[in-house]
Short mmCIF file of C-alpha atoms in Angstrom, two decimals:
data_model
loop_
_atom_site.label_atom_id
_atom_site.label_comp_id
_atom_site.label_asym_id
_atom_site.label_seq_id
_atom_site.Cartn_x
_atom_site.Cartn_y
_atom_site.Cartn_z
CA MET A 226 -27.74 45.71 6.26
CA ASP A 227 -31.31 46.72 6.99
CA PHE A 228 -32.51 49.53 4.79
CA ALA A 229 -36.19 49.32 5.77
CA LEU A 230 -37.60 52.80 6.18
CA THR A 231 -39.04 53.91 9.48
CA ASP A 232 -42.59 55.26 9.61
CA GLU A 233 -41.20 58.75 9.97
CA GLN A 234 -38.98 58.33 6.91
CA ARG A 235 -41.92 57.05 4.86
CA MET A 236 -43.99 60.04 5.93
CA ILE A 237 -41.18 62.45 4.99
CA VAL A 238 -40.68 60.81 1.59
CA ASP A 239 -44.42 61.00 0.85
CA MET A 240 -44.57 64.62 1.95
CA VAL A 241 -41.62 65.72 -0.16
CA ARG A 242 -42.84 63.72 -3.14
CA ARG A 243 -46.21 65.49 -2.99
CA PHE A 244 -44.47 68.85 -2.62
CA VAL A 245 -42.42 68.26 -5.78
CA ALA A 246 -45.45 67.04 -7.76
CA ASP A 247 -47.90 69.70 -6.55
CA GLU A 248 -45.69 72.77 -6.16
CA ILE A 249 -42.49 72.45 -8.16
CA VAL A 250 -43.35 70.62 -11.37
CA PRO A 251 -46.32 72.90 -12.25
CA LEU A 252 -44.16 75.94 -11.60
CA GLU A 253 -41.60 74.80 -14.15
CA ALA A 254 -44.08 74.88 -16.99
CA GLY A 255 -43.69 78.65 -17.23
CA LEU A 256 -39.92 78.78 -16.84
CA ASP A 257 -37.09 78.55 -19.34
CA PRO A 258 -35.95 74.89 -19.54
CA ASP A 259 -32.56 75.89 -18.14
CA ALA A 260 -33.96 78.06 -15.33
CA ASP A 261 -32.36 77.74 -11.92
CA GLU A 262 -34.47 80.12 -9.88
CA VAL A 263 -38.05 81.17 -9.36
CA PRO A 264 -39.31 84.70 -8.70
CA PRO A 265 -38.70 85.86 -5.08
CA ASP A 266 -42.38 85.83 -4.17
CA GLU A 267 -42.72 82.25 -5.39
CA LEU A 268 -39.64 81.19 -3.45
CA ALA A 269 -41.01 82.80 -0.30
CA ARG A 270 -44.24 80.86 -0.75
CA LEU A 271 -42.35 77.60 -1.24
CA VAL A 272 -40.12 78.23 1.78
CA ALA A 273 -43.19 78.87 3.92
CA ILE A 274 -44.43 75.41 2.95
CA THR A 275 -41.14 73.64 3.72
CA LYS A 276 -40.97 75.42 7.08
CA GLU A 277 -44.49 74.22 7.79
CA MET A 278 -43.28 70.72 6.90
CA GLY A 279 -40.47 71.13 9.44
CA LEU A 280 -37.86 70.48 6.77
CA TYR A 281 -36.37 73.92 6.13
CA GLY A 282 -32.59 74.11 6.47
CA LEU A 283 -31.88 70.47 5.69
CA ASP A 284 -28.14 70.83 6.24
CA THR A 285 -28.44 72.88 9.41
CA PRO A 286 -27.84 71.06 12.72
CA SER A 287 -30.89 70.83 14.95
CA GLU A 288 -29.26 72.98 17.66
CA TYR A 289 -29.25 75.82 15.14
CA GLY A 290 -32.87 75.31 14.12
CA GLY A 291 -32.52 72.70 11.39
CA PRO A 292 -34.53 69.48 11.27
CA ASP A 293 -33.09 66.63 13.31
CA ILE A 294 -32.39 64.17 10.50
CA GLY A 295 -29.56 61.78 9.72
CA LEU A 296 -27.78 61.19 6.45
CA VAL A 297 -30.11 58.34 5.43
CA THR A 298 -33.15 60.59 5.72
CA ARG A 299 -31.21 63.44 4.10
CA SER A 300 -30.45 61.13 1.17
CA LEU A 301 -34.07 60.01 0.88
CA ILE A 302 -35.11 63.66 0.68
CA ALA A 303 -32.38 64.39 -1.88
CA ILE A 304 -33.68 61.61 -4.12
CA GLU A 305 -37.19 63.10 -4.03
CA CYS A 306 -36.13 66.75 -4.36
CA ALA A 307 -34.17 66.04 -7.53
CA GLN A 308 -37.13 64.65 -9.45
CA HIS A 309 -37.91 67.68 -11.57
CA ARG A 310 -36.26 69.51 -14.44
CA ALA A 311 -33.95 71.73 -12.35
CA GLY A 312 -33.65 69.12 -9.62
CA LEU A 313 -30.02 68.14 -9.99
CA TYR A 314 -28.38 71.50 -9.34
CA ALA A 315 -31.33 73.54 -8.07
CA PRO A 316 -33.37 70.98 -6.10
CA CYS A 317 -36.81 72.45 -5.47
CA TYR A 318 -35.24 75.82 -6.31
CA TYR A 319 -33.63 75.85 -2.85
CA ALA A 320 -36.99 75.91 -1.07
CA PHE A 321 -35.46 73.60 1.55
CA GLY A 322 -32.86 76.19 2.41
CA GLY A 323 -30.00 75.64 0.00
CA SER A 324 -26.59 74.41 0.94
CA ARG A 325 -24.86 75.50 4.13
CA GLN A 326 -21.18 75.90 4.76
CA ALA A 327 -21.12 73.28 7.47
CA GLN A 328 -17.61 74.19 8.62
CA LEU A 329 -18.94 77.40 10.13
CA PHE A 330 -20.69 75.39 12.80
CA GLU A 331 -17.18 74.72 14.15
CA ALA A 332 -16.20 78.41 14.04
CA THR A 333 -15.35 80.59 17.04
CA ASP A 334 -18.20 82.37 18.78
CA ALA A 335 -17.18 85.68 17.21
CA GLN A 336 -17.04 84.14 13.74
CA LYS A 337 -20.42 82.49 14.26
CA GLU A 338 -22.02 85.76 15.28
CA LYS A 339 -20.60 87.64 12.32
CA TYR A 340 -20.88 85.03 9.57
CA LEU A 341 -22.94 82.00 10.58
CA GLU A 342 -25.97 83.71 12.06
CA PRO A 343 -26.70 86.02 9.10
CA MET A 344 -26.45 82.99 6.82
CA LEU A 345 -28.88 81.00 8.96
CA ARG A 346 -31.30 83.93 8.96
CA GLY A 347 -31.16 83.93 5.14
CA GLU A 348 -29.57 87.39 5.08
CA ALA A 349 -26.21 86.36 3.65
CA LYS A 350 -24.82 83.94 1.11
CA MET A 351 -21.53 82.09 1.14
CA PHE A 352 -19.20 80.34 -1.29
CA PHE A 353 -16.57 77.61 -0.89
CA ALA A 354 -13.31 78.17 -2.76
CA LEU A 355 -10.95 75.23 -2.88
CA SER A 356 -10.15 74.46 -6.55
CA GLU A 357 -7.63 76.38 -8.58
CA PRO A 358 -6.52 76.38 -12.24
CA SER A 359 -3.76 74.03 -11.11
CA GLY A 360 -6.35 71.45 -10.06
CA GLY A 361 -9.14 70.58 -7.67
CA SER A 362 -8.83 66.84 -7.19
CA ASP A 363 -5.62 67.05 -5.20
CA PRO A 364 -6.00 70.29 -3.25
CA ALA A 365 -3.28 69.47 -0.75
CA ARG A 366 -0.71 69.75 -3.54
CA ALA A 367 -2.53 71.87 -6.12
CA ILE A 368 -3.25 74.95 -4.01
CA GLN A 369 -0.95 77.75 -5.12
CA THR A 370 -2.89 80.69 -3.70
CA ARG A 371 -0.48 82.15 -1.19
CA ALA A 372 -1.22 83.80 2.16
CA VAL A 373 1.60 85.73 3.81
CA ARG A 374 1.39 87.03 7.38
CA ASP A 375 1.65 90.81 7.75
CA GLY A 376 1.05 91.96 11.33
CA ASN A 377 -2.49 91.06 12.34
CA ASP A 378 -3.46 90.37 8.74
CA TRP A 379 -2.73 87.83 6.06
CA VAL A 380 -2.21 89.01 2.47
CA LEU A 381 -3.63 86.65 -0.13
CA ASN A 382 -2.71 86.41 -3.81
CA GLY A 383 -3.82 83.83 -6.35
CA THR A 384 -6.66 82.49 -8.48
CA LYS A 385 -9.59 80.22 -7.65
CA LEU A 386 -11.56 78.42 -10.35
CA TRP A 387 -14.92 76.59 -10.55
CA ILE A 388 -16.29 78.48 -7.56
CA SER A 389 -20.10 78.44 -7.46
CA GLY A 390 -21.95 81.50 -6.26
CA ALA A 391 -18.98 83.78 -5.57
CA ASP A 392 -20.50 86.63 -7.58
CA ARG A 393 -23.62 86.68 -5.41
CA ALA A 394 -22.03 85.81 -2.08
CA ASP A 395 -21.34 88.11 0.84
CA TYR A 396 -18.43 86.04 2.13
CA GLY A 397 -16.93 82.61 1.76
CA LEU A 398 -14.45 80.00 2.86
CA LEU A 399 -11.23 80.21 0.90
CA PHE A 400 -8.22 77.92 1.14
CA ALA A 401 -4.69 79.25 0.75
CA ARG A 402 -1.16 78.06 1.35
CA THR A 403 0.36 79.49 4.52
CA GLY A 404 3.10 76.93 4.85
CA GLY A 405 5.09 74.47 2.79
CA PRO A 406 3.85 71.92 0.26
CA GLY A 407 1.33 69.29 1.26
CA ARG A 408 -1.64 69.13 3.62
CA ALA A 409 -0.13 70.89 6.61
CA GLY A 410 0.54 74.01 4.56
CA VAL A 411 -3.10 74.82 3.79
CA THR A 412 -5.25 77.19 5.88
CA CYS A 413 -8.95 78.06 5.58
CA PHE A 414 -9.88 81.78 5.70
CA ILE A 415 -13.26 83.48 5.92
CA VAL A 416 -13.11 86.27 3.34
CA GLU A 417 -15.63 88.99 2.55
CA THR A 418 -16.42 89.65 -1.11
CA ALA A 419 -16.64 93.42 -0.59
CA TRP A 420 -12.99 93.65 0.51
CA ALA A 421 -10.50 95.32 -1.85
CA GLY A 422 -8.51 92.72 -3.72
CA PHE A 423 -11.37 90.22 -4.03
CA ASN A 424 -12.41 90.07 -7.68
CA VAL A 425 -14.83 87.75 -9.46
CA ARG A 426 -13.35 87.97 -12.94
CA ARG A 427 -15.79 85.94 -15.01
CA ILE A 428 -18.50 83.35 -15.13
CA VAL A 429 -17.23 80.01 -16.38
CA HIS A 430 -19.77 78.77 -18.93
CA THR A 431 -20.29 75.04 -18.81
CA LEU A 432 -22.88 72.40 -19.64
CA ARG A 433 -25.07 73.72 -16.84
CA SER A 434 -26.45 77.16 -16.07
CA ALA A 435 -27.70 76.37 -12.58
CA LYS A 436 -25.21 76.95 -9.76
CA TYR A 437 -22.76 78.29 -12.31
CA ALA A 438 -19.06 78.53 -11.64
CA THR A 439 -16.91 81.63 -11.45
CA GLU A 440 -13.24 82.53 -11.47
CA ILE A 441 -11.89 84.52 -8.54
CA GLN A 442 -8.72 86.57 -8.59
CA LEU A 443 -7.13 87.65 -5.31
CA LYS A 444 -4.79 90.60 -5.50
CA ASP A 445 -3.25 91.65 -2.19
CA LEU A 446 -6.46 90.72 -0.36
CA ARG A 447 -5.96 91.53 3.33
CA VAL A 448 -7.68 89.10 5.70
CA PRO A 449 -7.58 89.55 9.48
CA HIS A 450 -5.85 86.76 11.40
CA ALA A 451 -9.09 86.38 13.36
CA ASN A 452 -10.73 85.17 10.15
CA ILE A 453 -8.81 81.91 10.06
CA LEU A 454 -11.30 79.08 10.42
CA GLY A 455 -9.90 76.39 12.68
CA GLU A 456 -6.15 76.18 13.05
CA GLU A 457 -3.45 77.68 10.88
CA GLY A 458 -2.38 74.78 8.65
CA GLY A 459 -5.59 72.90 9.43
CA GLY A 460 -7.43 73.78 6.25
CA PHE A 461 -7.08 70.45 4.54
CA SER A 462 -8.93 68.49 7.19
CA ILE A 463 -11.76 71.05 7.00
CA ALA A 464 -12.00 70.55 3.23
CA SER A 465 -11.65 66.79 3.41
CA GLU A 466 -14.40 66.35 6.01
CA ARG A 467 -16.78 68.43 3.95
CA LEU A 468 -16.13 66.49 0.77
CA SER A 469 -16.67 63.05 2.33
CA ARG A 470 -20.00 63.97 3.90
CA GLN A 471 -21.27 65.94 0.94
CA ARG A 472 -20.66 63.11 -1.50
CA VAL A 473 -23.58 61.11 -0.10
CA PRO A 474 -26.53 63.47 -0.78
CA TYR A 475 -24.67 64.51 -3.95
CA ALA A 476 -24.90 60.90 -5.11
CA ALA A 477 -28.52 60.66 -3.94
CA GLU A 478 -29.49 63.62 -6.14
CA CYS A 479 -28.11 61.75 -9.15
CA ILE A 480 -30.39 58.83 -8.29
CA GLY A 481 -33.42 61.13 -8.10
CA VAL A 482 -32.93 62.26 -11.66
CA ALA A 483 -32.33 58.68 -12.79
CA VAL A 484 -35.53 57.50 -11.12
CA LYS A 485 -37.57 60.13 -12.95
CA ALA A 486 -35.87 59.49 -16.31
CA HIS A 487 -36.46 55.77 -15.88
CA GLN A 488 -40.15 56.30 -15.08
CA MET A 489 -40.48 58.41 -18.21
CA ALA A 490 -38.80 55.73 -20.32
CA ILE A 491 -41.10 53.01 -18.98
CA GLU A 492 -44.24 55.05 -19.61
CA TYR A 493 -43.12 56.06 -23.09
CA ALA A 494 -42.09 52.52 -24.04
CA LYS A 495 -45.63 51.35 -23.24
CA ILE A 496 -47.43 53.92 -25.37
CA ARG A 497 -45.04 54.49 -28.27
CA GLU A 498 -45.71 52.08 -31.13
CA THR A 499 -43.38 51.15 -33.97
CA PHE A 500 -44.16 48.57 -36.64
CA ASP A 501 -47.57 47.94 -35.01
CA ALA A 502 -46.22 47.08 -31.58
CA PRO A 503 -45.30 49.10 -28.50
CA LEU A 504 -41.62 49.73 -27.86
CA ALA A 505 -41.99 47.85 -24.59
CA SER A 506 -42.57 44.63 -26.51
CA ARG A 507 -39.09 44.76 -28.04
CA GLN A 508 -36.37 42.85 -26.26
CA GLY A 509 -33.83 45.55 -27.11
CA ILE A 510 -35.91 48.10 -25.22
CA GLN A 511 -36.72 45.70 -22.37
CA TRP A 512 -33.05 45.07 -21.73
CA MET A 513 -32.31 48.77 -21.67
CA LEU A 514 -35.02 49.22 -19.05
CA VAL A 515 -33.75 46.26 -17.05
CA GLU A 516 -30.23 47.65 -17.07
CA SER A 517 -31.55 50.98 -15.84
CA GLU A 518 -33.51 49.27 -13.08
CA ILE A 519 -30.33 47.48 -11.97
CA ASP A 520 -28.31 50.71 -12.15
CA ILE A 521 -30.80 52.54 -9.92
CA ARG A 522 -31.10 49.76 -7.34
CA THR A 523 -27.33 49.30 -7.18
CA SER A 524 -26.84 53.03 -6.69
CA LYS A 525 -29.42 53.16 -3.91
CA LEU A 526 -27.66 50.34 -2.07
CA ALA A 527 -24.34 52.16 -2.29
CA VAL A 528 -25.80 55.47 -1.12
CA PHE A 529 -27.74 54.03 1.80
CA ASP A 530 -24.75 51.93 2.85
CA ALA A 531 -22.63 55.09 3.11
CA ALA A 532 -25.38 57.13 4.77
CA SER A 533 -26.17 54.36 7.25
CA LYS A 534 -22.53 54.02 8.31
CA ALA A 535 -22.27 57.79 8.75
CA ASP A 536 -25.42 57.83 10.88
CA GLN A 537 -24.00 55.06 13.08
CA GLY A 538 -20.79 57.01 13.60
CA GLU A 539 -18.68 54.52 11.67
CA PRO A 540 -15.99 55.49 9.15
CA PHE A 541 -17.64 56.01 5.77
CA ARG A 542 -14.94 57.51 3.59
CA ILE A 543 -14.66 54.47 1.30
CA GLU A 544 -18.44 54.04 1.23
CA SER A 545 -19.08 57.67 0.27
CA ALA A 546 -16.50 57.38 -2.53
CA ILE A 547 -18.21 54.23 -3.82
CA ALA A 548 -21.65 55.87 -3.58
CA LYS A 549 -20.52 58.94 -5.51
CA LEU A 550 -18.76 56.86 -8.15
CA VAL A 551 -21.55 54.33 -8.67
CA ALA A 552 -24.49 56.77 -8.57
CA SER A 553 -23.02 59.44 -10.84
CA GLU A 554 -21.93 56.93 -13.47
CA ALA A 555 -25.08 54.79 -13.31
CA SER A 556 -27.44 57.78 -13.45
CA GLY A 557 -25.72 59.05 -16.57
CA ARG A 558 -26.33 55.68 -18.21
CA VAL A 559 -29.99 55.65 -17.15
CA VAL A 560 -30.68 59.09 -18.61
CA ASP A 561 -28.79 58.18 -21.78
CA ARG A 562 -30.98 55.09 -22.23
CA SER A 563 -34.13 57.07 -21.56
CA MET A 564 -33.13 59.57 -24.24
CA GLN A 565 -32.52 56.75 -26.68
CA ILE A 566 -35.95 55.25 -25.98
CA HIS A 567 -37.60 58.66 -26.46
CA GLY A 568 -35.89 59.12 -29.83
CA GLY A 569 -35.84 62.69 -31.17
CA LEU A 570 -38.01 63.90 -28.33
CA GLY A 571 -35.30 62.80 -25.93
CA VAL A 572 -32.83 65.39 -27.15
CA ALA A 573 -35.35 68.25 -27.40
CA LYS A 574 -35.75 70.90 -24.72
CA ASP A 575 -39.44 69.96 -24.55
CA LEU A 576 -38.41 67.24 -22.10
CA PRO A 577 -36.00 67.54 -19.18
CA LEU A 578 -33.85 64.63 -20.38
CA GLU A 579 -31.36 66.72 -22.36
CA ARG A 580 -30.77 69.00 -19.36
CA TRP A 581 -30.24 66.02 -17.04
CA TYR A 582 -27.90 64.46 -19.62
CA ARG A 583 -25.72 67.60 -19.67
CA GLU A 584 -25.77 68.13 -15.94
CA LEU A 585 -25.14 64.50 -15.03
CA ARG A 586 -22.04 64.56 -17.20
CA ILE A 587 -20.67 67.19 -14.82
CA ARG A 588 -21.47 64.97 -11.85
CA ARG A 589 -18.85 62.47 -12.97
CA ILE A 590 -16.30 65.23 -12.46
CA GLY A 591 -17.69 67.48 -9.71
CA GLU A 592 -16.90 66.74 -6.04
CA GLY A 593 -14.02 64.54 -7.21
CA PRO A 594 -13.98 62.74 -10.59
CA SER A 595 -14.68 59.02 -10.85
CA GLU A 596 -10.96 58.33 -11.11
CA VAL A 597 -10.28 60.19 -7.85
CA GLN A 598 -13.01 58.19 -6.13
CA LYS A 599 -11.24 55.04 -7.33
CA HIS A 600 -7.98 56.45 -6.03
CA ILE A 601 -9.58 57.05 -2.61
CA ILE A 602 -10.90 53.49 -2.56
CA ALA A 603 -7.55 52.09 -3.69
CA ARG A 604 -5.73 53.96 -0.92
CA GLU A 605 -8.15 52.59 1.65
CA ILE A 606 -7.85 48.97 0.55
CA LEU A 607 -4.12 49.03 -0.18
CA GLY A 608 -3.09 51.02 2.83
CA ALA A 609 -0.96 54.04 3.50
CA GLY A 610 1.92 52.70 1.46
CA LEU A 611 0.18 53.89 -1.69
CA ARG A 612 -0.02 57.51 -0.53
CA MET B 100 -13.48 83.88 -24.09
CA ALA B 101 -13.86 87.62 -23.65
CA VAL B 102 -16.29 88.77 -20.98
CA ARG B 103 -17.49 91.78 -22.93
CA LEU B 104 -19.17 91.57 -26.33
CA ASP B 105 -17.30 93.75 -28.82
CA LYS B 106 -18.50 92.66 -32.24
CA PRO B 107 -19.37 95.32 -34.85
CA TRP B 108 -22.89 96.73 -34.69
CA ILE B 109 -25.44 95.75 -37.36
CA ALA B 110 -28.34 97.98 -38.43
CA LEU B 111 -31.64 96.82 -36.89
CA THR B 112 -33.43 96.43 -40.22
CA ASP B 113 -35.93 93.93 -41.59
CA ALA B 114 -33.35 92.43 -43.94
CA ASN B 115 -30.64 92.06 -41.32
CA VAL B 116 -32.99 90.49 -38.80
CA ALA B 117 -34.50 88.15 -41.41
CA ALA B 118 -31.01 86.90 -42.23
CA LEU B 119 -30.51 85.60 -38.68
CA ALA B 120 -30.93 81.92 -37.87
CA GLY B 121 -33.21 80.72 -35.11
CA HIS B 122 -30.38 80.03 -32.67
CA LEU B 123 -30.50 80.61 -28.95
CA GLY B 124 -28.12 83.21 -27.57
CA VAL B 125 -27.66 86.74 -26.30
CA TYR B 126 -27.83 90.13 -27.96
CA GLN B 127 -27.22 93.79 -27.33
CA LEU B 128 -29.08 96.79 -28.74
CA ALA B 129 -27.51 100.21 -29.21
CA ASN B 130 -28.70 103.63 -30.33
CA ALA B 131 -27.19 105.58 -33.21
CA ALA B 132 -24.39 106.80 -30.93
CA ASP B 133 -23.29 103.19 -30.23
CA VAL B 134 -24.54 103.41 -26.65
CA ILE B 135 -25.85 100.06 -25.39
CA VAL B 136 -29.49 100.48 -24.43
CA TYR B 137 -30.52 96.86 -23.85
CA ILE B 138 -28.95 93.46 -23.18
CA GLY B 139 -31.28 90.61 -24.03
CA VAL B 140 -31.49 86.86 -24.32
CA ALA B 141 -33.17 84.46 -26.70
CA ASP B 142 -33.86 81.53 -24.41
CA ALA B 143 -35.54 78.23 -25.16
CA ARG B 144 -38.97 79.82 -24.86
CA SER B 145 -38.22 82.24 -27.72
CA MET B 146 -40.10 81.58 -30.92
CA PHE B 147 -37.39 81.37 -33.61
CA GLY B 148 -34.62 82.22 -31.17
CA LEU B 149 -32.53 85.31 -31.85
CA ARG B 150 -34.40 86.05 -35.07
CA GLY B 151 -37.72 86.08 -33.23
CA GLU B 152 -36.44 88.19 -30.35
CA LEU B 153 -34.80 90.76 -32.60
CA ALA B 154 -37.83 90.92 -34.87
CA ALA B 155 -39.87 91.89 -31.82
CA MET B 156 -37.26 94.52 -30.92
CA ARG B 157 -37.27 95.87 -34.46
CA ASP B 158 -41.06 96.28 -34.28
CA ASN B 159 -40.87 98.09 -30.93
CA PRO B 160 -37.28 99.31 -30.49
CA PRO B 161 -36.59 100.31 -26.88
CA ALA B 162 -34.78 103.59 -26.14
CA GLN B 163 -34.37 104.41 -29.85
CA ALA B 164 -32.34 101.29 -30.50
CA SER B 165 -31.20 101.16 -34.11
CA GLN B 166 -28.36 98.62 -34.04
CA PHE B 167 -27.75 95.14 -32.70
CA ARG B 168 -25.11 92.47 -32.25
CA ILE B 169 -25.52 88.85 -31.25
CA GLU B 170 -23.67 85.91 -29.81
CA VAL B 171 -25.01 82.42 -30.46
CA THR B 172 -24.57 80.29 -27.37
CA MET B 173 -26.25 77.40 -25.60
CA SER B 174 -25.01 78.91 -22.34
CA TYR B 175 -27.45 81.74 -22.91
CA ARG B 176 -28.51 82.13 -19.28
CA THR B 177 -25.04 82.47 -17.78
CA ARG B 178 -23.79 84.55 -20.71
CA HIS B 179 -26.74 86.94 -20.29
CA LEU B 180 -25.93 87.30 -16.60
CA GLU B 181 -22.26 87.86 -17.37
CA LEU B 182 -22.97 90.61 -19.91
CA LEU B 183 -25.34 92.35 -17.50
CA GLN B 184 -22.83 92.13 -14.64
CA ALA B 185 -19.97 93.38 -16.79
CA TYR B 186 -22.06 96.34 -17.91
CA LEU B 187 -23.05 97.05 -14.32
CA HIS B 188 -19.39 97.03 -13.31
CA ASP B 189 -18.37 99.34 -16.15
CA HIS B 190 -21.24 101.83 -15.88
CA GLY B 191 -22.56 101.58 -12.33
CA GLY B 192 -26.05 100.73 -13.59
CA LEU B 193 -27.85 98.67 -16.19
CA PRO B 194 -28.67 99.77 -19.76
CA VAL B 195 -31.55 102.22 -19.83
CA ALA B 196 -34.08 99.77 -21.30
CA ASN B 197 -33.20 96.83 -19.02
CA THR B 198 -36.07 97.57 -16.67
CA ASP B 199 -36.84 93.84 -16.83
CA ILE B 200 -33.83 93.05 -14.63
CA ASP B 201 -33.71 93.46 -10.85
CA GLN B 202 -30.26 94.96 -10.36
CA ALA B 203 -30.24 94.03 -6.68
CA ARG B 204 -30.40 90.34 -7.55
CA LEU B 205 -27.49 90.44 -9.97
CA GLY B 206 -24.08 89.22 -8.90
CA ARG B 207 -20.98 91.40 -8.77
CA LEU B 208 -18.39 90.84 -11.45
CA ARG B 209 -15.10 92.73 -11.64
CA PRO B 210 -13.68 91.80 -15.04
CA GLY B 211 -10.16 92.96 -15.73
#
């Protein structure tokens, strides 16, 4: 494996790193430590800069105006964008365009015109609703939301849980059961939040405030047949594809936070003295820093292995599961060590460590818990007999 | 947990505010007719948390606020948003003194 960066990748990394240091970090000084957004005028200014950089709309294909970058470069950017207080769940406060619902790029022309284009123009927001109270790790079996055909419409009833952004979205992708149990019974619908029967019941309060989750209740929600995305019964493959690809930059963001926390620990260990000697002179502290260094390097290898395979068009399902598992777990350990080295300051809101600690704990569960990643890997290495 | 805050109102007096701890959280202010006039938050920038925020409100009560109620929570940002959205759903607009909130940027909640 050759993970040497190209000149272009080095230039992009330097550019994004300067952007975070010069534009984002100073901005955070005036915000609440848990803030996840900046005032609209500030965001517009930041977006103008990222557009000038040619990096706006990171997850938008180049044919739709996004930058022409692969998953390795996307991961490099994710590592840099996460290196500030809000960086894990609100990287650069979405100045690079926020997340896209990539499945819409495969939509029909009519669906693209109505739903994709407004989103690309920044005029509309979307959500992605897969998980339910019955579970999110095994959607093929857990989905109980039911869609029943009625003429040219489908009537949906059920509950979705842990859905980010549904209260502010204009429409979204929602998965419901149109057939029997298992994968073939799940269909993806494009639903509009203004339609009668679509209700965001509550915000689900968790360890994070950025990109908060909501609970959606569907009560006789009528969805036109034309709003099926892909094929009837083809919803699971849409969800599965998204999750595999998304795991890689998701893992890279974890590394970004770990890199910053590790830098802070190193700097603090050099200047903080106890018993007439700097912390850095103590073997106990040195070993903590060494373990963090190993955690970060190991995570980077896993992420770039997955991203590189994806860029080369090779299967990367097992690699993306390993990357997500390794990076989310390792980054949590790195931040935990950094907090320990910082002592009382580490748990105070004066520093970003306590926020990263809380948010990274979610990363071991979000986008498939560590145990599900292990299950994915086990299935791949043991074969279909385990399914 | 309930979406709406329905604790009893407490008089917005020096003694009652001084008895509060410096926790982070959310609060509501009401006038003498129990009409909510403001939904606020004591975030991590607040000096002395809820006590500091409510002391400031006691000194300059908005819209003739004379009562308050609080909820201590570390999820103060999302809880503040939820209370604002629930009020918006119930009343079609924000409390009269919440001129600090851009209603257009709030999400849409339809609590049961």
